[in-house]
Short mmCIF file of C-alpha atoms and ligand atoms in Angstrom, two decimals:
data_model
loop_
_atom_site.label_atom_id
_atom_site.label_comp_id
_atom_site.label_asym_id
_atom_site.label_seq_id
_atom_site.Cartn_x
_atom_site.Cartn_y
_atom_site.Cartn_z
CA UNK A 126 -45.84 -18.92 -56.05
CA UNK A 127 -46.00 -20.40 -52.58
CA UNK A 128 -48.95 -22.67 -51.93
CA UNK A 129 -49.68 -24.00 -48.45
CA UNK A 130 -51.06 -27.52 -48.79
CA UNK A 131 -53.22 -28.55 -45.82
CA UNK A 132 -54.75 -31.99 -46.48
CA UNK A 133 -56.46 -32.45 -43.08
CA UNK A 134 -58.51 -35.49 -42.13
CA UNK A 135 -60.66 -38.26 -43.58
CA UNK A 136 -60.57 -38.19 -47.37
CA UNK A 137 -58.63 -34.88 -47.28
CA UNK A 138 -55.17 -36.40 -47.92
CA UNK A 139 -56.48 -38.62 -50.77
CA UNK A 140 -58.24 -35.85 -52.69
CA UNK A 141 -55.58 -33.19 -52.09
CA UNK A 142 -52.93 -35.61 -53.42
CA UNK A 143 -54.81 -35.73 -56.74
CA UNK A 144 -55.12 -31.93 -56.92
CA UNK A 145 -51.37 -31.60 -56.26
CA UNK A 146 -50.65 -34.06 -59.09
CA UNK A 147 -52.80 -31.96 -61.42
CA UNK A 148 -51.00 -28.74 -60.39
CA UNK A 149 -47.61 -30.38 -60.94
CA UNK A 150 -48.71 -31.60 -64.37
CA UNK A 151 -49.32 -28.02 -65.57
CA UNK A 152 -45.61 -27.55 -66.21
CA UNK A 153 -45.38 -24.45 -63.96
CA UNK A 154 -43.13 -23.93 -60.96
CA UNK A 155 -45.12 -23.95 -57.72
CA UNK A 156 -43.53 -23.98 -54.27
CA UNK A 157 -45.83 -26.41 -52.45
CA UNK A 158 -45.38 -26.83 -48.69
CA UNK A 159 -47.50 -29.23 -46.68
CA UNK A 160 -48.56 -28.94 -43.02
CA UNK A 161 -50.99 -30.80 -40.75
CA UNK A 162 -54.37 -29.29 -39.91
CA UNK A 163 -57.53 -30.40 -38.08
CA UNK A 164 -57.53 -33.74 -36.29
CA UNK A 165 -54.26 -34.70 -37.97
CA UNK A 166 -52.63 -31.63 -36.40
CA UNK A 167 -54.21 -32.33 -33.01
CA UNK A 168 -52.66 -35.81 -33.13
CA UNK A 169 -49.12 -34.54 -33.76
CA UNK A 170 -49.14 -31.08 -32.14
CA UNK A 171 -52.06 -31.06 -29.68
CA UNK A 172 -53.98 -28.31 -31.55
CA UNK A 173 -56.09 -28.32 -34.76
CA UNK A 174 -54.32 -25.18 -36.02
CA UNK A 175 -50.75 -25.27 -34.67
CA UNK A 176 -48.67 -22.05 -34.87
CA UNK A 177 -46.41 -23.50 -37.60
CA UNK A 178 -49.42 -24.29 -39.82
CA UNK A 179 -50.89 -20.83 -39.27
CA UNK A 180 -47.51 -19.21 -40.08
CA UNK A 181 -47.26 -21.20 -43.31
CA UNK A 182 -50.81 -20.20 -44.27
CA UNK A 183 -49.99 -16.54 -43.57
CA UNK A 184 -46.86 -16.43 -45.69
CA UNK A 185 -48.28 -18.45 -48.61
CA UNK A 186 -49.87 -16.82 -51.67
CA UNK A 187 -52.75 -19.29 -51.46
CA UNK A 188 -53.90 -22.28 -49.43
CA UNK A 189 -55.10 -25.57 -50.82
CA UNK A 190 -57.19 -27.21 -48.11
CA UNK A 191 -58.69 -30.71 -48.00
CA UNK A 192 -61.21 -31.17 -45.19
CA UNK A 193 -61.17 -31.56 -41.42
CA UNK A 194 -63.16 -33.57 -38.92
CA UNK A 195 -63.69 -37.10 -37.74
CA UNK A 196 -66.10 -38.65 -35.28
CA UNK A 197 -63.16 -39.83 -33.17
CA UNK A 198 -62.57 -36.19 -32.09
CA UNK A 199 -66.20 -35.62 -31.04
CA UNK A 200 -65.36 -35.87 -27.34
CA UNK A 201 -62.72 -33.09 -27.45
CA UNK A 202 -63.38 -29.64 -25.99
CA UNK A 203 -64.84 -27.30 -28.65
CA UNK A 204 -61.65 -25.23 -29.06
CA UNK A 205 -59.64 -28.38 -29.82
CA UNK A 206 -62.03 -29.91 -32.34
CA UNK A 207 -60.78 -30.21 -35.93
CA UNK A 208 -63.43 -27.80 -37.30
CA UNK A 209 -61.88 -24.98 -35.25
CA UNK A 210 -58.95 -25.01 -37.71
CA UNK A 211 -61.07 -23.77 -40.58
CA UNK A 212 -62.79 -21.14 -38.42
CA UNK A 213 -59.37 -20.04 -37.13
CA UNK A 214 -57.90 -19.73 -40.64
CA UNK A 215 -60.90 -17.68 -41.82
CA UNK A 216 -60.57 -15.36 -38.84
CA UNK A 217 -56.76 -14.99 -38.74
CA UNK A 218 -56.44 -14.47 -42.49
CA UNK A 219 -59.58 -12.29 -42.70
CA UNK A 220 -61.08 -14.52 -45.35
CA UNK A 221 -64.45 -12.79 -45.42
CA UNK A 222 -65.77 -13.68 -48.88
CA UNK A 223 -66.79 -17.24 -49.59
CA UNK A 224 -67.43 -18.17 -53.24
CA UNK A 225 -69.48 -21.30 -53.77
CA UNK A 226 -70.32 -21.91 -57.40
CA UNK A 227 -73.07 -24.46 -58.09
CA UNK A 228 -72.65 -25.80 -61.57
CA UNK A 229 -74.55 -28.69 -63.09
CA UNK A 230 -72.45 -30.35 -65.77
CA UNK A 231 -74.62 -31.66 -68.63
CA UNK A 232 -73.15 -35.16 -68.17
CA UNK A 233 -74.27 -35.22 -64.52
CA UNK A 234 -77.82 -33.91 -64.85
CA UNK A 235 -79.17 -37.35 -63.93
CA UNK A 236 -77.39 -37.19 -60.54
CA UNK A 237 -79.70 -34.37 -59.40
CA UNK A 238 -83.00 -35.00 -57.64
CA UNK A 239 -84.52 -32.19 -59.73
CA UNK A 240 -85.94 -32.53 -63.25
CA UNK A 241 -83.35 -32.09 -66.04
CA UNK A 242 -85.15 -29.02 -67.45
CA UNK A 243 -84.91 -27.28 -64.07
CA UNK A 244 -81.30 -28.12 -63.32
CA UNK A 245 -79.58 -28.67 -66.72
CA UNK A 246 -76.99 -25.97 -67.43
CA UNK A 247 -77.22 -24.47 -63.93
CA UNK A 248 -74.36 -22.06 -63.23
CA UNK A 249 -74.89 -19.86 -60.17
CA UNK A 250 -72.55 -18.37 -57.60
CA UNK A 251 -73.33 -18.01 -53.91
CA UNK A 252 -71.25 -15.31 -52.21
CA UNK A 253 -71.40 -15.79 -48.44
CA UNK A 254 -69.99 -13.40 -45.84
CA UNK A 255 -67.74 -15.45 -43.57
CA UNK A 256 -66.37 -13.32 -40.75
CA UNK A 257 -69.43 -11.84 -39.08
CA UNK A 258 -73.07 -12.48 -38.20
CA UNK A 259 -74.47 -14.59 -35.40
CA UNK A 260 -71.51 -17.00 -35.58
CA UNK A 261 -69.17 -14.48 -33.97
CA UNK A 262 -71.55 -11.97 -32.32
CA UNK A 263 -71.20 -11.22 -28.60
CA UNK A 264 -72.78 -11.64 -26.12
CA UNK A 265 -73.61 -15.28 -26.45
CA UNK A 266 -73.95 -18.12 -24.02
CA UNK A 267 -76.32 -20.06 -21.82
CA UNK A 268 -77.97 -18.25 -18.91
CA UNK A 269 -81.00 -18.24 -16.67
CA UNK A 270 -84.10 -16.95 -18.45
CA UNK A 271 -85.74 -13.68 -17.41
CA UNK A 272 -88.88 -14.32 -19.49
CA UNK A 273 -91.91 -14.35 -17.14
CA UNK A 274 -93.22 -17.60 -18.60
CA UNK A 275 -89.88 -19.43 -18.36
CA UNK A 276 -88.20 -17.55 -15.50
CA UNK A 277 -85.18 -19.39 -14.14
CA UNK A 278 -85.06 -21.94 -16.95
CA UNK A 279 -81.79 -22.33 -18.87
CA UNK A 280 -81.79 -20.43 -22.16
CA UNK A 281 -79.27 -20.24 -24.98
CA UNK A 282 -78.69 -16.88 -26.70
CA UNK A 283 -76.57 -15.52 -29.55
CA UNK A 284 -76.15 -12.08 -31.12
CA UNK A 285 -76.60 -11.29 -34.79
CA UNK A 286 -74.88 -8.17 -36.09
CA UNK A 287 -73.33 -6.66 -39.20
CA UNK A 288 -71.62 -3.28 -39.43
CA UNK A 289 -71.99 -1.13 -42.56
CA UNK A 290 -68.34 -1.64 -43.71
CA UNK A 291 -68.74 -5.42 -43.42
CA UNK A 292 -71.83 -5.35 -45.64
CA UNK A 293 -70.19 -2.92 -48.06
CA UNK A 294 -67.12 -5.10 -48.63
CA UNK A 295 -69.06 -8.31 -49.25
CA UNK A 296 -71.52 -6.38 -51.43
CA UNK A 297 -68.71 -5.03 -53.60
CA UNK A 298 -67.23 -8.52 -53.97
CA UNK A 299 -70.63 -9.78 -55.19
CA UNK A 300 -71.18 -6.88 -57.63
CA UNK A 301 -67.65 -7.30 -59.05
CA UNK A 302 -68.23 -11.05 -59.45
CA UNK A 303 -71.56 -10.41 -61.22
CA UNK A 304 -69.80 -8.14 -63.72
CA UNK A 305 -67.72 -11.15 -64.81
CA UNK A 306 -70.85 -13.31 -65.17
CA UNK A 307 -74.52 -12.47 -65.81
CA UNK A 308 -74.65 -8.95 -64.24
CA UNK A 309 -77.31 -9.89 -61.69
CA UNK A 310 -77.06 -9.86 -57.89
CA UNK A 311 -79.78 -11.18 -55.62
CA UNK A 312 -79.25 -10.08 -52.01
CA UNK A 313 -80.83 -12.49 -49.53
CA UNK A 314 -81.90 -11.31 -46.08
CA UNK A 315 -84.76 -11.39 -43.59
CA UNK A 316 -85.45 -7.66 -43.57
CA UNK A 317 -89.12 -8.15 -42.68
CA UNK A 318 -88.08 -9.41 -39.23
CA UNK A 319 -84.43 -8.58 -38.45
CA UNK A 320 -82.86 -5.15 -37.88
CA UNK A 321 -79.50 -6.56 -39.04
CA UNK A 322 -81.14 -7.44 -42.34
CA UNK A 323 -82.71 -4.00 -42.69
CA UNK A 324 -79.29 -2.40 -42.48
CA UNK A 325 -77.89 -5.07 -44.84
CA UNK A 326 -80.56 -4.21 -47.43
CA UNK A 327 -80.03 -0.43 -47.11
CA UNK A 328 -76.28 -0.82 -47.68
CA UNK A 329 -76.78 -3.12 -50.68
CA UNK A 330 -79.12 -0.57 -52.28
CA UNK A 331 -76.62 2.24 -51.62
CA UNK A 332 -73.59 0.49 -53.12
CA UNK A 333 -75.62 -0.82 -56.06
CA UNK A 334 -75.56 2.81 -57.37
CA UNK A 335 -71.83 2.28 -58.04
CA UNK A 336 -72.70 -0.65 -60.31
CA UNK A 337 -75.46 0.64 -62.64
CA UNK A 338 -74.69 -2.18 -65.09
CA UNK A 339 -75.59 -4.82 -62.46
CA UNK A 340 -79.24 -5.55 -61.64
CA UNK A 341 -79.89 -5.83 -57.89
CA UNK A 342 -82.86 -7.72 -56.47
CA UNK A 343 -83.75 -8.70 -52.90
CA UNK A 344 -85.26 -11.87 -51.54
CA UNK A 345 -86.20 -13.06 -48.06
CA UNK A 346 -84.22 -16.12 -47.07
CA UNK A 347 -87.26 -18.40 -46.75
CA UNK A 348 -88.34 -17.52 -50.30
CA UNK A 349 -84.75 -17.93 -51.55
CA UNK A 350 -84.71 -21.48 -50.14
CA UNK A 351 -87.89 -22.20 -52.15
CA UNK A 352 -86.77 -20.49 -55.35
CA UNK A 353 -83.47 -22.41 -55.32
CA UNK A 354 -85.36 -25.65 -55.84
CA UNK A 355 -88.17 -24.17 -57.96
CA UNK A 356 -86.23 -22.12 -60.50
CA UNK A 357 -82.51 -22.09 -59.63
CA UNK A 358 -81.45 -20.91 -63.07
CA UNK A 359 -83.17 -17.55 -62.44
CA UNK A 360 -80.24 -16.65 -60.14
CA UNK A 361 -76.81 -15.45 -61.19
CA UNK A 362 -74.94 -14.22 -58.07
CA UNK A 363 -76.58 -14.60 -54.66
CA UNK A 364 -75.03 -12.55 -51.83
CA UNK A 365 -75.92 -13.19 -48.23
CA UNK A 366 -74.69 -13.26 -44.65
CA UNK A 367 -72.86 -16.01 -42.82
CA UNK A 368 -75.82 -17.92 -41.36
CA UNK A 369 -78.17 -17.76 -44.36
CA UNK A 370 -75.21 -18.41 -46.69
CA UNK A 371 -74.20 -21.52 -44.76
CA UNK A 372 -77.61 -23.06 -45.35
CA UNK A 373 -78.30 -21.80 -48.88
CA UNK A 374 -74.87 -22.73 -50.22
CA UNK A 375 -75.32 -26.34 -49.09
CA UNK A 376 -78.79 -26.38 -50.63
CA UNK A 377 -77.39 -25.02 -53.89
CA UNK A 378 -74.57 -27.57 -53.78
CA UNK A 379 -76.97 -30.47 -53.44
CA UNK A 380 -79.10 -29.19 -56.35
CA UNK A 381 -76.41 -30.52 -58.60
CA UNK A 382 -76.69 -33.92 -56.94
CA UNK A 383 -72.98 -34.32 -56.42
CA UNK A 384 -71.29 -32.60 -53.52
CA UNK A 385 -68.05 -34.27 -54.65
CA UNK A 386 -67.99 -31.93 -57.66
CA UNK A 387 -68.20 -28.51 -56.02
CA UNK A 388 -65.21 -26.29 -55.30
CA UNK A 389 -65.11 -23.23 -53.06
CA UNK A 390 -62.90 -20.23 -52.37
CA UNK A 391 -62.62 -17.99 -49.32
CA UNK A 392 -60.91 -14.70 -50.13
CA UNK A 393 -59.46 -11.74 -48.24
CA UNK A 394 -59.51 -8.14 -49.50
CA UNK A 395 -56.37 -8.74 -51.60
CA UNK A 396 -57.69 -11.92 -53.21
CA UNK A 397 -55.43 -14.17 -51.19
CA UNK A 398 -57.52 -17.21 -50.58
CA UNK A 399 -58.16 -20.59 -49.11
CA UNK A 400 -59.47 -23.15 -51.59
CA UNK A 401 -61.31 -26.27 -50.55
CA UNK A 402 -64.01 -28.64 -51.72
CA UNK A 403 -67.52 -27.78 -50.49
CA UNK A 404 -67.88 -31.15 -48.80
CA UNK A 405 -66.46 -32.39 -45.51
CA UNK A 406 -63.94 -35.06 -44.62
CA UNK A 407 -66.32 -37.97 -45.34
CA UNK A 408 -64.88 -40.29 -42.67
CA UNK A 409 -67.31 -43.00 -43.84
CA UNK A 410 -65.33 -43.49 -47.07
CA UNK A 411 -61.83 -42.39 -45.98
CA UNK A 412 -58.92 -44.63 -47.01
CA UNK A 413 -60.98 -46.60 -49.53
CA UNK A 414 -59.78 -44.83 -52.70
CA UNK A 415 -63.38 -44.13 -53.73
CA UNK A 416 -63.75 -40.40 -52.89
CA UNK A 417 -64.36 -37.97 -55.71
CA UNK A 418 -61.31 -35.70 -56.06
CA UNK A 419 -62.89 -33.38 -58.66
CA UNK A 420 -64.16 -30.74 -56.19
CA UNK A 421 -60.60 -30.37 -54.87
CA UNK A 422 -59.11 -30.34 -58.37
CA UNK A 423 -61.63 -27.64 -59.37
CA UNK A 424 -60.75 -25.74 -56.16
CA UNK A 425 -57.13 -25.73 -57.37
CA UNK A 426 -58.40 -24.24 -60.65
CA UNK A 427 -60.21 -21.50 -58.71
CA UNK A 428 -56.95 -20.85 -56.83
CA UNK A 429 -55.10 -20.32 -60.09
CA UNK A 430 -57.81 -17.94 -61.33
CA UNK A 431 -58.52 -15.83 -58.21
CA UNK A 432 -55.27 -15.79 -56.21
CA UNK A 433 -52.43 -16.68 -58.55
CA UNK A 434 -53.44 -14.76 -61.67
CA UNK A 435 -53.25 -17.80 -63.94
CA UNK A 436 -56.66 -17.95 -65.69
CA UNK A 437 -55.35 -19.89 -68.69
CA UNK A 438 -54.11 -22.70 -66.42
CA UNK A 439 -57.45 -22.62 -64.54
CA UNK A 440 -59.26 -23.04 -67.88
CA UNK A 441 -57.01 -25.98 -68.75
CA UNK A 442 -57.96 -27.81 -65.54
CA UNK A 443 -61.68 -27.09 -65.93
CA UNK A 444 -61.63 -28.30 -69.53
CA UNK A 445 -59.74 -31.44 -68.48
CA UNK A 446 -62.45 -32.18 -65.89
CA UNK A 447 -65.17 -31.70 -68.51
CA UNK A 448 -63.25 -34.03 -70.80
CA UNK A 449 -63.06 -36.89 -68.28
CA UNK A 450 -66.78 -36.51 -67.57
CA UNK A 451 -67.49 -36.61 -71.30
CA UNK A 452 -65.37 -39.78 -71.48
CA UNK A 453 -67.87 -41.33 -69.06
CA UNK A 454 -65.49 -41.70 -66.10
CA UNK A 455 -67.24 -41.49 -62.72
CA UNK A 456 -66.31 -42.01 -59.08
CA UNK A 457 -68.89 -43.93 -57.03
CA UNK A 458 -70.80 -40.83 -55.84
CA UNK A 459 -71.67 -39.75 -59.40
CA UNK A 460 -71.83 -43.17 -61.04
CA UNK A 461 -74.89 -43.97 -63.13
CA UNK A 462 -75.56 -46.98 -65.34
CA UNK A 463 -73.68 -46.89 -68.62
CA UNK A 464 -70.71 -44.96 -67.22
CA UNK A 465 -67.36 -46.32 -66.05
CA UNK A 466 -66.67 -46.43 -62.32
CA UNK A 467 -63.15 -45.29 -61.35
CA UNK A 468 -61.23 -44.84 -58.11
CA UNK A 469 -59.90 -41.59 -56.62
CA UNK A 470 -56.43 -42.19 -58.05
CA UNK A 471 -57.78 -43.29 -61.46
CA UNK A 472 -59.82 -40.08 -61.64
CA UNK A 473 -56.63 -38.12 -60.88
CA UNK A 474 -54.80 -40.10 -63.60
CA UNK A 475 -57.54 -39.26 -66.09
CA UNK A 476 -57.49 -35.51 -65.34
CA UNK A 477 -53.68 -35.43 -65.62
CA UNK A 478 -53.90 -37.26 -68.96
CA UNK A 479 -56.67 -34.92 -70.19
CA UNK A 480 -54.51 -31.86 -69.45
CA UNK A 481 -52.29 -32.69 -72.36
P1 LIG B 668 -69.39 -34.80 -45.54
O1 LIG B 668 -69.47 -33.75 -46.60
O2 LIG B 668 -68.04 -35.15 -45.08
O3 LIG B 668 -70.12 -36.13 -46.05
C1 LIG B 668 -71.50 -36.16 -46.41
C2 LIG B 668 -71.73 -37.36 -47.36
O4 LIG B 668 -71.16 -37.05 -48.62
C3 LIG B 668 -71.05 -38.64 -46.88
O5 LIG B 668 -71.86 -39.74 -47.22
C4 LIG B 668 -69.76 -38.70 -47.68
O6 LIG B 668 -69.30 -40.02 -47.90
C5 LIG B 668 -70.19 -38.02 -48.98
N1 LIG B 668 -69.05 -37.31 -49.60
C6 LIG B 668 -68.51 -36.14 -49.18
N2 LIG B 668 -67.48 -35.80 -49.97
C7 LIG B 668 -67.38 -36.77 -50.92
C8 LIG B 668 -66.49 -36.98 -52.01
N3 LIG B 668 -65.51 -36.14 -52.33
N4 LIG B 668 -66.68 -38.09 -52.76
C9 LIG B 668 -67.66 -38.95 -52.49
N5 LIG B 668 -68.53 -38.81 -51.47
C10 LIG B 668 -68.39 -37.72 -50.68
O7 LIG B 668 -70.29 -34.26 -44.34
P2 LIG B 668 -70.55 -34.90 -42.89
O8 LIG B 668 -70.62 -36.38 -42.98
O9 LIG B 668 -71.67 -34.13 -42.34
O10 LIG B 668 -69.27 -34.49 -42.04
C11 LIG B 668 -68.13 -35.34 -41.87
C12 LIG B 668 -67.05 -34.55 -41.16
O11 LIG B 668 -66.63 -33.47 -42.00
C13 LIG B 668 -67.52 -33.91 -39.86
O12 LIG B 668 -66.51 -34.06 -38.91
C14 LIG B 668 -67.73 -32.45 -40.22
O13 LIG B 668 -67.56 -31.60 -39.13
C15 LIG B 668 -66.64 -32.27 -41.24
N6 LIG B 668 -66.84 -31.13 -42.18
C16 LIG B 668 -65.72 -30.45 -42.51
C17 LIG B 668 -65.81 -29.41 -43.42
C18 LIG B 668 -64.54 -28.68 -43.79
O14 LIG B 668 -63.46 -29.21 -43.58
N7 LIG B 668 -64.61 -27.48 -44.36
C19 LIG B 668 -67.04 -29.09 -44.00
C20 LIG B 668 -68.17 -29.85 -43.68
C21 LIG B 668 -68.06 -30.89 -42.75
#
C-alpha cells in the first residue's frame, strides 16, 4: 500500500508525524513517501503543489495530508498561496466527495458550548460535494455594473451551477454512507430561491427511489444551520453542495467543541482518497508541541477504512483514541480541570501504547 504523506505547514508536520507513528505501530507494511506541499513546497520549489508532489499523490493508494497555510504567504499571488495546493489536489484527483464526521466523545462533552443533553453521543456525517458549485463556476470576476442604480460601479460576480451527473454521484455516495449508519439522508439546499438547488432537489428525489431503505428529507440551508445547534442528533447523514457544505461542516465540527478531534476524507469515484484533519495549519501554535494530533490520527483510521480496505486496523486506532481519552489524557485545546494535560508527542505516545 503506497501512502503519500504530505505534512504541509504550521502544525502539519507535528501532527502528521504522530499519525505516521501510529500507522507504523500497527505491524503492517505500508510504503510511506513524503513530499512538500503548501507553503513548505513554495519555499523549496516555488509552487504550493509542485509536479513531483502531484505525481506522488496520483500514484499513491491514499494521501495523508496535514494542513497548509501561514500568514507569511498572505502577500503571494492567489495561484501561489498554500491553500491552492488542497484545491489543486481535489481537482486533479477528482476528489468530489468530502466526508466530515462530527462525533462528540462522551469524555469531551464538556468541551462543547452546547448543553450535554443536546450534544452528548452526537454522531453525524456531513457529505459535501467538493468539485463544483460557485467555487468553480464560470463566468466569474469583477466588472463594471450594468444595474441602473449602480451603473458603472465595480461589482463582483460568481456563477453557481451543478449538472445532474454531479448531483447524482454525490447523492449516491450519501445514500451508500447512510446504509452503513442510520439509514437517513437529509439533503440541504436553497430550493426556494436558487434554480441550482431546484435541480439538486429533483435529482436527490429521483435517485432516492434506488434506496427505498434510506429515508430522504430536505432542508433549506438557513434552517439546517439552526437545526444543527438546536437538535443536531436528529441528523444522520447530511448531503449538500460545496458552498453550503463548507459552512455547515465547520459549524458541525465546532458543535463538538474541539476542532482538533475531527478527521475528514475526500474521495474519488474509486474510493481513493485524501485524508486530513478538519482544522487548518494553526500557525499560532506551530512548533510548540501543543497541537492536538488526534484529528490526524483519526484521519489515518478513515484512510484504512475507506481507501485501504483495512477496517479492523481502523477500529484498532479508533478504540486506542477512545482509550486515551478515557485515561484522562488531553492536549491543551480539550483540557478541562481534573484531566491530565499532555503534549502533541505525548498524545502520540499514548495512542501507540493503547494500540497494544
Ligand atoms: P485553524 O483551524 O488553523 O485554527 C483555528 C484555531 O484552532 C486556532 O486557534 C488554532 O490554534 C486552533 N487549532 C486548530 N487545529 C488545532 C489542533 N490540532 N490542536 C489545537 N488547536 C488547534 O484555522 P485558521 O486560523 O483560520 O487558519 C490558519 C491557516 O490554516 C490559514 O492559512 C488557513 O488558510 C489555513 N487552513 C488550511 C486548511 C487546510 O489545510 N485544509 C483548512 C483551513 C484553514
